[in-house]
Short mmCIF file of C-alpha atoms and ligand atoms in Angstrom, two decimals:
data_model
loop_
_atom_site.label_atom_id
_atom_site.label_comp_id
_atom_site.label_asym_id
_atom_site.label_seq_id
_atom_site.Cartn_x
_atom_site.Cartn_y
_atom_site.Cartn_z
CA UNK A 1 14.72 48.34 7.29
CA UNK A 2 10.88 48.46 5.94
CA UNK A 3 9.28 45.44 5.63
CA UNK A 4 8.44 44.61 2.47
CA UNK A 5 4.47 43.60 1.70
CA UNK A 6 2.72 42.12 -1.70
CA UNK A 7 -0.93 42.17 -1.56
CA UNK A 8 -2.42 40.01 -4.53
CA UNK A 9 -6.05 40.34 -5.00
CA UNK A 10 -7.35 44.71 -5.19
CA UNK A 11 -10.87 44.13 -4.28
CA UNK A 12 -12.36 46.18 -1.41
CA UNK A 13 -10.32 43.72 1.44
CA UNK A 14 -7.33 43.55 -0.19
CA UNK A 15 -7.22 47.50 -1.53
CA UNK A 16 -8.28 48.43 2.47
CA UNK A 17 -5.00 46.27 3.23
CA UNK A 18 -2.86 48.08 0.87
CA UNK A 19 -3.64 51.38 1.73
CA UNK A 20 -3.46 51.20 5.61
CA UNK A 21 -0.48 49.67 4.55
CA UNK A 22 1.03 52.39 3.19
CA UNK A 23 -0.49 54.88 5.80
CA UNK A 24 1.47 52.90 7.73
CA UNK A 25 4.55 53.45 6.13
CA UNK A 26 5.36 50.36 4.46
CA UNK A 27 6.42 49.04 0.97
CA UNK A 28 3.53 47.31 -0.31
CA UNK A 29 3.34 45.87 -3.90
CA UNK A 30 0.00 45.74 -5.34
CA UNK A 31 -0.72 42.78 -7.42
CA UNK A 32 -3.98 41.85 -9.97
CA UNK A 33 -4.83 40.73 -12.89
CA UNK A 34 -7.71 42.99 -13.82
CA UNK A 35 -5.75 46.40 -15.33
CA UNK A 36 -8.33 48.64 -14.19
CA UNK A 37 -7.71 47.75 -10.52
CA UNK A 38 -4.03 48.08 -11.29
CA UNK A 39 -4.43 51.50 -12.44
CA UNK A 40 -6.26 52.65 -9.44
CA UNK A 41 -3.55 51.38 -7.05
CA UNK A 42 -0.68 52.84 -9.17
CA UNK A 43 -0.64 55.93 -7.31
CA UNK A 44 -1.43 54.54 -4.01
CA UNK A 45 0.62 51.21 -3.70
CA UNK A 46 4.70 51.47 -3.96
CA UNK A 47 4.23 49.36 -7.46
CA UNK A 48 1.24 48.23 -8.84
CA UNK A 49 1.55 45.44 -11.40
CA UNK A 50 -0.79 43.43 -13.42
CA UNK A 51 -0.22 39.97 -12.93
CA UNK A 52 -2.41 36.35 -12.32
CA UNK A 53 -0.84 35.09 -9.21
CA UNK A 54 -1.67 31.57 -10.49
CA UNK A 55 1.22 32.14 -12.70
CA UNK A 56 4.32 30.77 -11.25
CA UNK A 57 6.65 32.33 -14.18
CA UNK A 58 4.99 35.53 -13.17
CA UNK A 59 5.38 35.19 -9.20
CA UNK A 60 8.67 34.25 -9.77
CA UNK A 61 9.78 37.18 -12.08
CA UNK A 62 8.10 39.74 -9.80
CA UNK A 63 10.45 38.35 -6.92
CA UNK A 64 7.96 37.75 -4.67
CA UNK A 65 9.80 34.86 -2.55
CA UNK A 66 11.82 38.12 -0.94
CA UNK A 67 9.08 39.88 0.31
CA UNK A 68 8.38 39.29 4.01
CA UNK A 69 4.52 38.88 4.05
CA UNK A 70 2.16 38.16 1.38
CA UNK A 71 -1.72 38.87 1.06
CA UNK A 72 -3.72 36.93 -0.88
CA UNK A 73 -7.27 38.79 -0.73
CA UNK A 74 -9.03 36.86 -3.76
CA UNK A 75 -12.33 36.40 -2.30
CA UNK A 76 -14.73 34.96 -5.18
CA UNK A 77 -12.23 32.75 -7.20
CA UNK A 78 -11.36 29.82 -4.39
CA UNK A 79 -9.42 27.74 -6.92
CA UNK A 80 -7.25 31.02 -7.48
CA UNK A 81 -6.50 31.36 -4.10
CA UNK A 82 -5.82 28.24 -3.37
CA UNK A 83 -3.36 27.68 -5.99
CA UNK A 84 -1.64 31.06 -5.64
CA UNK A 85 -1.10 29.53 -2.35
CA UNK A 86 0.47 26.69 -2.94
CA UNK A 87 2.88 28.53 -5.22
CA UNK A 88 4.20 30.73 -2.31
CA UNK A 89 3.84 28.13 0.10
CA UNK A 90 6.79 25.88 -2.33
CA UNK A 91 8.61 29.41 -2.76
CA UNK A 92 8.92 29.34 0.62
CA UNK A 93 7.34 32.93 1.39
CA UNK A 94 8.25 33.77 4.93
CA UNK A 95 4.77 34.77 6.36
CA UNK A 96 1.72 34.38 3.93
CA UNK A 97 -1.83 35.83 4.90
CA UNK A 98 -5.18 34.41 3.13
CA UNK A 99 -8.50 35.36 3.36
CA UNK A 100 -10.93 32.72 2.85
CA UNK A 101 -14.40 32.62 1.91
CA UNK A 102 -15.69 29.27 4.14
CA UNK A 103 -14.75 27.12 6.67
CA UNK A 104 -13.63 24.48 3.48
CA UNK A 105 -11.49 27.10 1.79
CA UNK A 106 -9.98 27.62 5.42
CA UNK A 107 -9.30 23.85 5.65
CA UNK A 108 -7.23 23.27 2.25
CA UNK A 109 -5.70 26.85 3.08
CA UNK A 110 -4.29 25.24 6.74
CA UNK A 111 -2.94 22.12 5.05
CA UNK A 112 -1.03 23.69 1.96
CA UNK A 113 0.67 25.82 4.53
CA UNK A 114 -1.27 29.63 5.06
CA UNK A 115 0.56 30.79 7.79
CA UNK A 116 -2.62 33.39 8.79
CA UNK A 117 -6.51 32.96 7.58
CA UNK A 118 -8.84 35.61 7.77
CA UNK A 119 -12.45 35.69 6.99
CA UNK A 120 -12.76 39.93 7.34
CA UNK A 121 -17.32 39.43 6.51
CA UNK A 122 -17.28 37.20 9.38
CA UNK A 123 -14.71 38.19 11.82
CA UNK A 124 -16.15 41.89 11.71
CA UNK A 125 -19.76 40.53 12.29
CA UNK A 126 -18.16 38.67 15.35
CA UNK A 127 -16.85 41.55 16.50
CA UNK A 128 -19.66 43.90 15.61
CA UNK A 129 -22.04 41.71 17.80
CA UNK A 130 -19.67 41.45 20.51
CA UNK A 131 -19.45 45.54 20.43
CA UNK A 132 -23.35 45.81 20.46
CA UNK A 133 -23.74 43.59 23.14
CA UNK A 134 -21.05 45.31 25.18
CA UNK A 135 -22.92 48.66 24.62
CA UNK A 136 -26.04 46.57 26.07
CA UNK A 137 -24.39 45.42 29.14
CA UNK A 138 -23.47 48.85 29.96
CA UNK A 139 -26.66 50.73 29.35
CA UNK A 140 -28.52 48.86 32.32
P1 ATP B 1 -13.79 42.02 -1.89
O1 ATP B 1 -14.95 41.53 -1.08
O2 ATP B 1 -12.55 42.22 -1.08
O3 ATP B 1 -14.08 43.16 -2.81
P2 ATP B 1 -14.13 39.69 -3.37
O4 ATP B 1 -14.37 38.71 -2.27
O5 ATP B 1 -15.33 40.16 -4.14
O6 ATP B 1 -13.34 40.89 -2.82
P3 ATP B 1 -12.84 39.13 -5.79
O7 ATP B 1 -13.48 40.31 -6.42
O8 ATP B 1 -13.20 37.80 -6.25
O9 ATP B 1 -13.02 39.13 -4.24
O10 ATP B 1 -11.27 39.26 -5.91
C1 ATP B 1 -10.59 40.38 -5.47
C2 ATP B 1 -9.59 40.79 -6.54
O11 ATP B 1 -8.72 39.70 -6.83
C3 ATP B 1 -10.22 41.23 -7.86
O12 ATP B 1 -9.80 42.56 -8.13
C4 ATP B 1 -9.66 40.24 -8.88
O13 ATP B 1 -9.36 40.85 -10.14
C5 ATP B 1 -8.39 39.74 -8.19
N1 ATP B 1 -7.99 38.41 -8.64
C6 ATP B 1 -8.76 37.31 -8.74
N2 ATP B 1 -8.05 36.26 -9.21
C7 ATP B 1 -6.77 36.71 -9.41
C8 ATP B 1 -5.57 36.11 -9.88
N3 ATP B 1 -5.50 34.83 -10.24
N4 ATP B 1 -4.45 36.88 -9.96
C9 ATP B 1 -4.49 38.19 -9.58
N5 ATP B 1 -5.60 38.81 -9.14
C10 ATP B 1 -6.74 38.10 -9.05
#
């Protein structure tokens, strides 16, 4: 059976996410609270919904404790993130991905139970400078 992926948060990390996710063949629900984003993803995402994912009532409603990994991509808004969370975290969401914006957002993120963190602006200059330094080595 497909898994079944929620991505909350349709900025350019968490659209990217969605939409290799459904190259990839997966389900992928496409959660934010700004419509316009919403719109975009409608024809990309399986569903697209607007929704603040601080909302418990509207977490719950959309089901989201039987999906088997969440995204949360909401970069600028820590306290969002944070709290959206916690929310899956006590819904018991079986595998719950966060991308966080410093190495204090990654702390609280560990301790309220994150199962992945991500910091994609970092992570990609790692790996950038690892890449151009590889090219380096092998030009002498
Ligand atoms: P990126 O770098 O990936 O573009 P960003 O770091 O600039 O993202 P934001 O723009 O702050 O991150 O957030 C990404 C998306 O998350 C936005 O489209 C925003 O509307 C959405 N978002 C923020 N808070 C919530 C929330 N509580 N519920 C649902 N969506 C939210």
């Amino acid at each position: 059976m497909k898994k079944q992926f929620a991505v909350i948060g349709l900025g350019r990390f968490g659209g990217s996410i969605c939409k290799s996710l459904m190259n990839e063949g997966m389900d992928v629900l496409a959660i934010d609270q700004d419509e316009e984003k919403v719109n975009e993803f409608a024809s990309i995402a399986t569903q697209a919904v607007i929704a603040d994912s601080t909302d418990e009532k509207a977490l719950k409603s959309l089901g989201i404790r039987n999906f088997d990994h969440v995204v949360v991509a909401i970069g600028d808004n820590i306290q969002a993130s944070i709290l959206t969370t916690l929310i899956l975290d006590e819904m018991k969401v079986k595998h719950i991905t966060v991308k966080a914006q410093n190495d204090y957002h990654e702390t609280v993120l560990n301790r309220i139970g994150a199962h992945e963190i991500v910091h994609p602006e970092r992570d990609m200059g790692i790996r950038i400078a690892h890449n151009v330094v590889s090219d380096n080595v092998l030009d002498y």
